[in-house]
Amino acid sequence: MIQKPKGTYDLMPEETRKYRALENQLIKLLEIYGYGEIRTPIFEYSQVFHRESELSDMVLKETYNFKDKGNRDLTLRPEGTAGVIRSYVEQKLYADGGITKLYYLGPNFRYERPQKGRYRQFYQFGIEAIGAKSPSLDAEVIGLSYKIISSLGLKQVVVKINTLGDIESRLNYNKILRDYFIPHKEDLCENCQTRIDVNPMRILDCKIDGEKPVVKKAPKPMHHLTAEASKYFSDVLKYLDAMDVIYEIDDALVRGLDYYGHTVFEIEANIKGFGAQNILGGGGHYEKLVSEFGGPDVSGVGIAFGMERLMQAIEAENVEMPKDKPFDFYVLYFDEATKLAALTILSELRDLGYKGDIDHLDRKFATQLKSALKNNPNYLIIIGEEELNSNLYTLKNVKTEEQKTVDFDELVKKLGKKR
Ligand code: AMP
């Protein structure tokens, strides 16, 4: 037996249905906020993710890289933002000078150690609002993230925000952080020891060192802001309050990727027994990403949610998801002649939008009946010789067991509202 690759999963119809319902709910909300869907390739030229400035561990070690037959270096996308920005620049979406609002939904691939809430193929949906450095746009994206969790009925999930400041603040802060960590080098993991020189801020969200007292006590970006960066952040907060968004400021929050500046945010589940992977989504404001891809010097702001973790939160909080509609009817027959009539009525009723099915195996009536009842239909339509000759149907209400001979019009009336 061939098994699925490590770190992947199969979604069966019952679960897929829940995901589809979740997706539909999200899309409805995103459309209200003026976002349009973008679909970029699942693989890109490797340099889309492996950029010069990109020092993140995720990008360097965790991507699926391969060569195609033309010897081109390609990578399965590990996240959504880079491909969207590549496309934004390639399609010159910046040409009108306005803000472009995009959302995406689809699989990403990372070679990580699989565990609950962490897979090698996982689904993300994300949004990007590109084209402006604007505290109110940052606030809108944070507000939308809050709206997403509140409209899903998640109560034990919080929006956490922080600021990393502008470039000047970050340069200054990185120096302060470097000086702080140098005497503690030995207390840090091997990766973080190199991060002291390269990008000390990343030590703060290291999976290994993040919880160590030495890291917890480190200086925070918020306390080393330029006046301008400080004003930017207080404007973000002012707009969030105007939009009635509930959030928490977390001065220790930094994001793993290096292109973020100013506002960063995470959506954290504090549900009992949820597990270690409790960050449902994360994002922030990026200043240099568009220009890195050859576009103009404009900022963007975005967030990506992990669909599996969002679903896990929905289940952990016992949020009702719409269930699949039951079968309206099942048709039962006796032989080849009644089967023909059964197929005709099946097809006519399906055309009208009723959900129904038939046993294709030519099994005995009793077996057909048993298997039909397993699917919990509202009605059984029985076609025997008598019905065949009279153009009538025997209709049985499964719940009340009431049975009646009806013509087509009455049958449709009985089945009730169409889909
Ligand atoms: P990131 O792009 O790393 O900021 O991730 C954004 C969100 O995607 C996270 O908060 C998770 O919800 C989800 N995510 C990231 N990596 C994985 C993974 N390997 N498996 C499942 N979900 C993931």
Short mmCIF file of C-alpha atoms and ligand atoms in Angstrom, two decimals:
data_model
loop_
_atom_site.label_atom_id
_atom_site.label_comp_id
_atom_site.label_asym_id
_atom_site.label_seq_id
_atom_site.Cartn_x
_atom_site.Cartn_y
_atom_site.Cartn_z
CA MET A 1 0.00 0.00 0.00
CA ILE A 2 1.34 3.39 -0.95
CA GLN A 3 0.92 5.98 1.77
CA LYS A 4 0.66 9.75 1.60
CA PRO A 5 3.90 11.69 2.04
CA LYS A 6 4.96 12.54 5.58
CA GLY A 7 3.45 15.79 6.85
CA THR A 8 0.49 15.72 4.46
CA TYR A 9 -3.13 14.70 4.99
CA ASP A 10 -6.20 13.66 3.02
CA LEU A 11 -9.40 15.60 3.56
CA MET A 12 -12.53 13.46 3.34
CA PRO A 13 -15.80 14.98 2.04
CA GLU A 14 -17.30 15.66 5.45
CA GLU A 15 -14.28 17.67 6.50
CA THR A 16 -13.73 19.25 3.11
CA ARG A 17 -17.27 20.52 3.36
CA LYS A 18 -16.38 22.35 6.57
CA TYR A 19 -13.32 23.87 4.93
CA ARG A 20 -15.41 24.96 1.97
CA ALA A 21 -17.93 26.57 4.32
CA LEU A 22 -15.11 28.34 6.14
CA GLU A 23 -13.62 29.53 2.85
CA ASN A 24 -16.98 30.85 1.68
CA GLN A 25 -17.47 32.74 4.92
CA LEU A 26 -14.02 34.30 4.65
CA ILE A 27 -14.45 35.23 1.00
CA LYS A 28 -17.76 36.95 1.75
CA LEU A 29 -16.06 39.11 4.35
CA LEU A 30 -13.05 39.89 2.16
CA GLU A 31 -15.27 40.99 -0.71
CA ILE A 32 -17.07 43.41 1.65
CA TYR A 33 -13.70 44.99 2.41
CA GLY A 34 -12.96 45.39 -1.30
CA TYR A 35 -10.43 42.58 -1.76
CA GLY A 36 -10.22 40.63 -5.00
CA GLU A 37 -8.85 37.09 -5.31
CA ILE A 38 -5.45 36.51 -6.89
CA ARG A 39 -4.19 33.05 -7.94
CA THR A 40 -0.46 32.81 -8.45
CA PRO A 41 1.50 29.66 -9.41
CA ILE A 42 2.20 27.03 -6.80
CA PHE A 43 5.80 27.03 -7.96
CA GLU A 44 7.92 30.05 -8.81
CA TYR A 45 11.49 30.65 -9.87
CA SER A 46 13.51 30.01 -6.75
CA GLN A 47 14.74 33.58 -6.53
CA VAL A 48 11.19 34.71 -5.68
CA PHE A 49 11.68 33.12 -2.27
CA HIS A 50 15.47 32.95 -2.06
CA ARG A 51 16.20 36.62 -2.37
CA GLU A 52 19.53 38.23 -1.52
CA SER A 53 18.05 40.13 1.41
CA GLU A 54 16.09 37.14 2.64
CA LEU A 55 17.90 35.73 5.61
CA SER A 56 15.05 33.87 7.15
CA ASP A 57 15.70 30.29 8.21
CA MET A 58 12.34 29.26 6.80
CA VAL A 59 13.28 30.30 3.33
CA LEU A 60 16.75 28.89 3.37
CA LYS A 61 16.14 25.47 4.82
CA GLU A 62 12.51 24.64 4.56
CA THR A 63 11.62 24.99 0.92
CA TYR A 64 11.06 22.24 -1.66
CA ASN A 65 13.48 23.11 -4.45
CA PHE A 66 13.83 21.32 -7.77
CA LYS A 67 15.08 21.74 -11.30
CA ASP A 68 12.78 21.33 -14.29
CA LYS A 69 13.83 19.72 -17.56
CA GLY A 70 15.09 23.08 -18.81
CA ASN A 71 17.46 23.16 -15.81
CA ARG A 72 15.59 26.08 -14.23
CA ASP A 73 15.60 26.39 -10.45
CA LEU A 74 12.08 26.27 -9.10
CA THR A 75 10.60 26.25 -5.60
CA LEU A 76 7.20 25.20 -4.30
CA ARG A 77 5.81 28.26 -2.58
CA PRO A 78 6.36 28.24 1.19
CA GLU A 79 4.16 31.30 1.74
CA GLY A 80 1.86 33.57 -0.23
CA THR A 81 3.23 37.08 -0.02
CA ALA A 82 6.33 36.79 -2.25
CA GLY A 83 4.39 35.39 -5.22
CA VAL A 84 1.70 38.05 -4.86
CA ILE A 85 4.30 40.83 -4.81
CA ARG A 86 6.11 39.28 -7.79
CA SER A 87 2.81 39.36 -9.66
CA TYR A 88 1.88 42.88 -8.45
CA VAL A 89 5.14 44.16 -9.92
CA GLU A 90 5.06 42.02 -13.08
CA GLN A 91 1.46 43.05 -13.85
CA LYS A 92 2.24 46.68 -12.95
CA LEU A 93 -0.74 46.86 -10.61
CA TYR A 94 0.88 49.95 -9.10
CA ALA A 95 0.36 51.94 -12.31
CA ASP A 96 -2.71 53.85 -11.11
CA GLY A 97 -0.98 54.92 -7.92
CA GLY A 98 -3.78 53.55 -5.73
CA ILE A 99 -4.03 50.76 -3.20
CA THR A 100 -4.36 47.22 -4.51
CA LYS A 101 -6.26 44.83 -2.25
CA LEU A 102 -5.75 41.15 -2.93
CA TYR A 103 -6.52 37.91 -1.18
CA TYR A 104 -5.30 34.39 -1.89
CA LEU A 105 -6.16 30.90 -0.78
CA GLY A 106 -4.21 27.75 -1.46
CA PRO A 107 -1.56 25.23 -0.48
CA ASN A 108 1.95 26.07 0.65
CA PHE A 109 4.87 23.75 1.22
CA ARG A 110 7.50 23.71 3.91
CA TYR A 111 9.90 20.96 4.85
CA GLU A 112 9.28 21.13 8.61
CA ARG A 113 9.05 18.59 11.38
CA PRO A 114 5.39 17.56 11.23
CA GLN A 115 3.27 17.81 14.38
CA LYS A 116 -0.24 18.87 15.34
CA GLY A 117 -0.88 22.16 13.53
CA ARG A 118 2.31 21.91 11.48
CA TYR A 119 2.35 20.17 8.12
CA ARG A 120 4.53 19.98 5.04
CA GLN A 121 1.61 20.87 2.82
CA PHE A 122 -0.74 23.32 4.52
CA TYR A 123 -3.37 25.79 3.37
CA GLN A 124 -3.18 29.48 3.89
CA PHE A 125 -5.47 32.27 3.11
CA GLY A 126 -4.02 35.70 3.20
CA ILE A 127 -4.59 39.28 2.27
CA GLU A 128 -2.27 41.96 0.95
CA ALA A 129 -3.09 45.67 0.70
CA ILE A 130 -0.30 47.15 -1.38
CA GLY A 131 0.55 50.67 -2.45
CA ALA A 132 0.61 52.89 0.61
CA LYS A 133 2.43 53.56 3.83
CA SER A 134 -0.61 54.38 5.82
CA PRO A 135 -1.38 53.75 9.50
CA SER A 136 -5.09 53.58 8.69
CA LEU A 137 -4.45 50.85 6.10
CA ASP A 138 -2.43 48.89 8.68
CA ALA A 139 -5.34 49.38 11.08
CA GLU A 140 -7.81 48.20 8.47
CA VAL A 141 -5.92 44.94 7.87
CA ILE A 142 -5.66 44.34 11.62
CA GLY A 143 -9.35 45.21 11.93
CA LEU A 144 -10.23 42.76 9.20
CA SER A 145 -8.24 40.05 10.98
CA TYR A 146 -10.20 40.81 14.13
CA LYS A 147 -13.43 40.71 12.15
CA ILE A 148 -12.48 37.32 10.74
CA ILE A 149 -12.09 35.71 14.14
CA SER A 150 -15.07 37.47 15.68
CA SER A 151 -17.37 36.65 12.78
CA LEU A 152 -16.33 33.00 13.04
CA GLY A 153 -17.43 33.09 16.66
CA LEU A 154 -13.96 32.50 18.10
CA LYS A 155 -13.88 33.92 21.61
CA GLN A 156 -10.60 32.67 22.97
CA VAL A 157 -8.51 34.16 20.21
CA VAL A 158 -6.70 37.49 20.49
CA VAL A 159 -5.14 39.95 18.07
CA LYS A 160 -1.68 40.94 19.25
CA ILE A 161 0.13 43.88 17.76
CA ASN A 162 3.48 45.57 18.04
CA THR A 163 5.68 47.97 16.16
CA LEU A 164 9.21 47.38 14.91
CA GLY A 165 9.59 51.03 13.96
CA ASP A 166 11.00 52.54 10.78
CA ILE A 167 14.40 51.70 9.32
CA GLU A 168 16.22 54.23 11.46
CA SER A 169 14.58 52.88 14.62
CA ARG A 170 15.43 49.31 13.64
CA LEU A 171 19.08 50.08 12.88
CA ASN A 172 19.44 51.76 16.23
CA TYR A 173 17.51 49.02 18.03
CA ASN A 174 19.49 46.22 16.40
CA LYS A 175 22.67 47.79 17.68
CA ILE A 176 21.27 48.00 21.21
CA LEU A 177 20.11 44.40 20.98
CA ARG A 178 23.46 43.21 19.64
CA ASP A 179 25.26 44.87 22.55
CA TYR A 180 22.79 43.25 24.93
CA PHE A 181 23.20 39.73 23.55
CA ILE A 182 26.98 39.63 23.03
CA PRO A 183 27.76 38.93 26.71
CA HIS A 184 25.02 36.23 26.70
CA LYS A 185 26.14 34.48 23.51
CA GLU A 186 26.79 31.18 25.26
CA ASP A 187 23.19 31.02 26.51
CA LEU A 188 21.79 31.03 22.98
CA CYS A 189 21.26 28.25 20.45
CA GLU A 190 23.66 27.88 17.55
CA ASN A 191 21.34 29.69 15.12
CA CYS A 192 20.83 32.60 17.45
CA GLN A 193 24.55 32.93 18.00
CA THR A 194 24.87 33.81 14.30
CA ARG A 195 21.76 35.96 14.47
CA ILE A 196 23.50 38.31 16.93
CA ASP A 197 25.54 39.62 14.00
CA VAL A 198 23.12 39.12 11.15
CA ASN A 199 19.67 39.97 12.57
CA PRO A 200 19.46 40.00 16.36
CA MET A 201 15.74 40.85 16.39
CA ARG A 202 14.99 37.33 15.19
CA ILE A 203 16.36 35.91 18.43
CA LEU A 204 13.21 37.24 20.12
CA ASP A 205 10.97 34.80 18.23
CA CYS A 206 13.36 31.86 18.08
CA LYS A 207 11.51 28.60 18.65
CA ILE A 208 14.33 27.36 20.92
CA ASP A 209 15.47 30.49 22.76
CA GLY A 210 12.29 32.56 22.74
CA GLU A 211 11.22 31.54 26.24
CA LYS A 212 14.65 31.84 27.93
CA PRO A 213 14.83 34.58 30.62
CA VAL A 214 17.76 36.22 28.86
CA VAL A 215 15.62 36.66 25.74
CA LYS A 216 12.51 37.66 27.67
CA LYS A 217 14.48 40.42 29.42
CA ALA A 218 15.97 41.80 26.20
CA PRO A 219 15.25 45.43 25.20
CA LYS A 220 12.07 45.82 23.14
CA PRO A 221 11.73 47.62 19.79
CA MET A 222 8.86 49.79 21.08
CA HIS A 223 11.15 51.56 23.52
CA HIS A 224 13.61 52.59 20.84
CA LEU A 225 11.48 54.32 18.24
CA THR A 226 12.18 57.53 16.38
CA ALA A 227 9.58 60.25 16.94
CA GLU A 228 8.18 59.54 13.49
CA ALA A 229 7.82 55.79 14.08
CA SER A 230 6.25 56.43 17.44
CA LYS A 231 3.67 58.75 15.85
CA TYR A 232 2.97 56.13 13.17
CA PHE A 233 2.20 53.51 15.81
CA SER A 234 0.00 55.79 17.90
CA ASP A 235 -1.91 56.63 14.71
CA VAL A 236 -2.44 52.89 14.06
CA LEU A 237 -3.84 52.55 17.59
CA LYS A 238 -6.06 55.61 17.16
CA TYR A 239 -7.58 54.15 13.98
CA LEU A 240 -8.02 50.73 15.57
CA ASP A 241 -9.96 52.33 18.41
CA ALA A 242 -12.08 54.27 15.92
CA MET A 243 -12.98 50.96 14.27
CA ASP A 244 -13.76 49.29 17.61
CA VAL A 245 -11.12 46.65 17.12
CA ILE A 246 -10.13 44.70 20.20
CA TYR A 247 -6.39 44.04 20.39
CA GLU A 248 -3.52 43.56 22.81
CA ILE A 249 -0.17 45.28 22.54
CA ASP A 250 2.66 42.77 22.91
CA ASP A 251 6.00 44.55 23.02
CA ALA A 252 7.90 41.27 22.56
CA LEU A 253 6.18 40.37 19.30
CA VAL A 254 8.46 40.29 16.25
CA ARG A 255 7.88 38.45 12.99
CA GLY A 256 10.16 35.81 11.50
CA LEU A 257 10.61 37.41 8.12
CA ASP A 258 13.04 40.23 7.67
CA TYR A 259 11.05 42.50 5.43
CA TYR A 260 8.65 43.72 8.09
CA GLY A 261 8.79 47.23 9.55
CA HIS A 262 6.41 49.37 11.59
CA THR A 263 3.29 47.39 12.50
CA VAL A 264 3.39 43.63 13.05
CA PHE A 265 0.59 41.42 14.34
CA GLU A 266 -0.36 37.88 15.22
CA ILE A 267 -3.59 36.10 15.91
CA GLU A 268 -3.15 33.87 18.92
CA ALA A 269 -5.45 31.14 20.18
CA ASN A 270 -5.57 30.75 23.95
CA ILE A 271 -7.85 27.74 23.94
CA LYS A 272 -7.26 25.10 26.61
CA GLY A 273 -5.54 22.02 25.21
CA PHE A 274 -5.04 23.63 21.82
CA GLY A 275 -1.39 22.66 21.53
CA ALA A 276 1.83 24.46 20.91
CA GLN A 277 1.02 25.69 17.43
CA ASN A 278 -1.38 28.36 18.62
CA ILE A 279 -0.54 31.18 16.22
CA LEU A 280 -3.43 31.14 13.76
CA GLY A 281 -2.13 33.93 11.61
CA GLY A 282 0.55 36.52 11.35
CA GLY A 283 1.44 39.51 9.29
CA GLY A 284 2.61 43.05 9.19
CA HIS A 285 3.68 46.08 7.27
CA TYR A 286 6.47 45.75 4.70
CA GLU A 287 8.39 48.69 3.30
CA LYS A 288 11.00 47.31 0.95
CA LEU A 289 9.43 44.20 -0.50
CA VAL A 290 7.83 45.75 -3.59
CA SER A 291 10.99 47.62 -4.53
CA GLU A 292 13.02 44.45 -3.99
CA PHE A 293 10.99 42.86 -6.77
CA GLY A 294 11.75 45.79 -9.06
CA GLY A 295 8.57 47.75 -8.33
CA PRO A 296 8.20 51.30 -7.01
CA ASP A 297 9.09 52.31 -3.48
CA VAL A 298 5.71 51.57 -1.91
CA SER A 299 4.71 49.73 1.22
CA GLY A 300 2.20 47.01 1.72
CA VAL A 301 0.53 45.33 4.64
CA GLY A 302 -0.76 41.78 4.86
CA ILE A 303 -1.64 38.81 6.98
CA ALA A 304 -1.76 35.06 6.37
CA PHE A 305 -3.88 32.59 8.32
CA GLY A 306 -3.27 28.87 8.46
CA MET A 307 -6.53 27.19 7.48
CA GLU A 308 -5.84 24.01 9.46
CA ARG A 309 -5.20 25.97 12.65
CA LEU A 310 -8.25 28.14 12.07
CA MET A 311 -10.36 24.99 11.65
CA GLN A 312 -8.74 23.48 14.74
CA ALA A 313 -9.74 26.60 16.70
CA ILE A 314 -13.28 26.44 15.35
CA GLU A 315 -13.54 22.84 16.52
CA ALA A 316 -11.88 23.49 19.86
CA GLU A 317 -14.41 26.26 20.57
CA ASN A 318 -17.29 24.07 19.34
CA VAL A 319 -18.41 26.60 16.75
CA GLU A 320 -21.29 25.20 14.68
CA MET A 321 -20.36 24.77 11.04
CA PRO A 322 -23.09 24.40 8.44
CA LYS A 323 -23.79 20.74 7.86
CA ASP A 324 -24.32 19.14 4.50
CA LYS A 325 -27.94 19.13 3.32
CA PRO A 326 -29.56 15.68 3.53
CA PHE A 327 -30.70 13.78 0.46
CA ASP A 328 -34.16 14.88 -0.68
CA PHE A 329 -34.87 11.47 -2.10
CA TYR A 330 -33.60 8.05 -3.17
CA VAL A 331 -35.18 6.17 -6.07
CA LEU A 332 -35.76 2.44 -5.75
CA TYR A 333 -36.52 0.04 -8.63
CA PHE A 334 -37.05 -3.67 -9.27
CA ASP A 335 -35.75 -4.60 -12.71
CA GLU A 336 -34.37 -3.17 -15.94
CA ALA A 337 -37.69 -1.63 -17.05
CA THR A 338 -38.35 0.11 -13.72
CA LYS A 339 -34.68 1.12 -13.54
CA LEU A 340 -35.10 3.04 -16.80
CA ALA A 341 -38.07 4.95 -15.38
CA ALA A 342 -36.16 5.48 -12.13
CA LEU A 343 -33.22 7.00 -14.02
CA THR A 344 -35.58 9.33 -15.87
CA ILE A 345 -37.24 10.65 -12.72
CA LEU A 346 -33.85 10.88 -10.99
CA SER A 347 -32.50 12.99 -13.80
CA GLU A 348 -35.60 15.22 -13.96
CA LEU A 349 -35.57 15.88 -10.24
CA ARG A 350 -31.83 16.58 -10.22
CA ASP A 351 -32.39 19.08 -13.04
CA LEU A 352 -34.88 20.82 -10.78
CA GLY A 353 -32.22 21.03 -8.10
CA TYR A 354 -33.26 18.20 -5.77
CA LYS A 355 -30.54 16.11 -4.23
CA GLY A 356 -31.08 12.44 -4.88
CA ASP A 357 -29.45 9.17 -5.82
CA ILE A 358 -30.02 5.62 -7.02
CA ASP A 359 -28.39 2.24 -6.47
CA HIS A 360 -26.44 1.48 -9.64
CA LEU A 361 -25.66 -2.09 -8.65
CA ASP A 362 -28.97 -3.71 -9.69
CA ARG A 363 -29.24 -5.18 -6.23
CA LYS A 364 -32.31 -6.73 -4.68
CA PHE A 365 -35.01 -4.27 -3.52
CA ALA A 366 -34.36 -4.99 0.16
CA THR A 367 -30.63 -4.29 -0.27
CA GLN A 368 -31.30 -1.09 -2.20
CA LEU A 369 -33.63 0.02 0.56
CA LYS A 370 -31.10 -0.69 3.29
CA SER A 371 -28.37 1.20 1.52
CA ALA A 372 -30.70 4.12 0.68
CA LEU A 373 -31.73 4.46 4.34
CA LYS A 374 -28.06 4.67 5.35
CA ASN A 375 -27.98 8.00 3.50
CA ASN A 376 -30.95 9.37 5.46
CA PRO A 377 -33.06 10.66 2.57
CA ASN A 378 -36.24 12.61 3.32
CA TYR A 379 -38.22 10.53 0.79
CA LEU A 380 -38.08 7.24 -1.04
CA ILE A 381 -39.50 7.14 -4.55
CA ILE A 382 -40.47 3.58 -5.44
CA ILE A 383 -41.01 2.55 -9.02
CA GLY A 384 -42.66 -0.83 -9.55
CA GLU A 385 -44.53 -2.28 -12.47
CA GLU A 386 -47.77 -0.62 -11.44
CA GLU A 387 -46.18 2.80 -11.27
CA LEU A 388 -44.57 2.21 -14.64
CA ASN A 389 -47.90 1.62 -16.34
CA SER A 390 -49.73 4.46 -14.59
CA ASN A 391 -47.04 7.16 -14.72
CA LEU A 392 -47.42 7.53 -10.98
CA TYR A 393 -44.88 7.19 -8.22
CA THR A 394 -44.99 5.71 -4.76
CA LEU A 395 -43.60 8.31 -2.41
CA LYS A 396 -42.66 7.36 1.11
CA ASN A 397 -41.82 9.87 3.80
CA VAL A 398 -38.97 8.15 5.64
CA LYS A 399 -39.59 9.88 8.97
CA THR A 400 -43.40 9.51 9.21
CA GLU A 401 -43.47 6.31 7.12
CA GLU A 402 -46.48 7.78 5.36
CA GLN A 403 -46.78 6.37 1.85
CA LYS A 404 -48.76 7.85 -1.04
CA THR A 405 -49.18 7.38 -4.77
CA VAL A 406 -48.59 10.68 -6.53
CA ASP A 407 -48.16 12.16 -10.00
CA PHE A 408 -45.09 14.19 -10.95
CA ASP A 409 -46.48 17.59 -9.92
CA GLU A 410 -47.57 16.36 -6.55
CA LEU A 411 -44.24 14.62 -6.09
CA VAL A 412 -42.38 17.87 -6.63
CA LYS A 413 -44.73 19.66 -4.27
CA LYS A 414 -44.09 17.03 -1.58
CA LEU A 415 -40.31 17.19 -1.95
CA GLY A 416 -40.56 20.83 -0.94
CA LYS A 417 -38.26 23.76 -1.60
CA LYS A 418 -35.73 23.31 -4.39
CA ARG A 419 -32.04 23.81 -3.84
P1 AMP B 1 3.96 32.42 8.48
O1 AMP B 1 3.93 32.59 6.99
O2 AMP B 1 5.07 31.54 8.95
O3 AMP B 1 3.86 33.72 9.21
O4 AMP B 1 2.64 31.61 8.85
C1 AMP B 1 1.37 32.19 8.84
C2 AMP B 1 0.39 31.18 9.37
O5 AMP B 1 0.38 30.04 8.54
C3 AMP B 1 0.76 30.63 10.73
O6 AMP B 1 0.27 31.45 11.76
C4 AMP B 1 0.09 29.28 10.72
O7 AMP B 1 -1.28 29.42 11.04
C5 AMP B 1 0.22 28.86 9.30
N1 AMP B 1 1.37 27.95 9.11
C6 AMP B 1 2.66 28.28 8.87
N2 AMP B 1 3.41 27.17 8.71
C7 AMP B 1 2.57 26.12 8.83
C8 AMP B 1 2.73 24.70 8.76
N3 AMP B 1 3.90 24.13 8.49
N4 AMP B 1 1.63 23.93 8.94
C9 AMP B 1 0.42 24.48 9.19
N5 AMP B 1 0.22 25.81 9.26
C10 AMP B 1 1.28 26.63 9.10
#
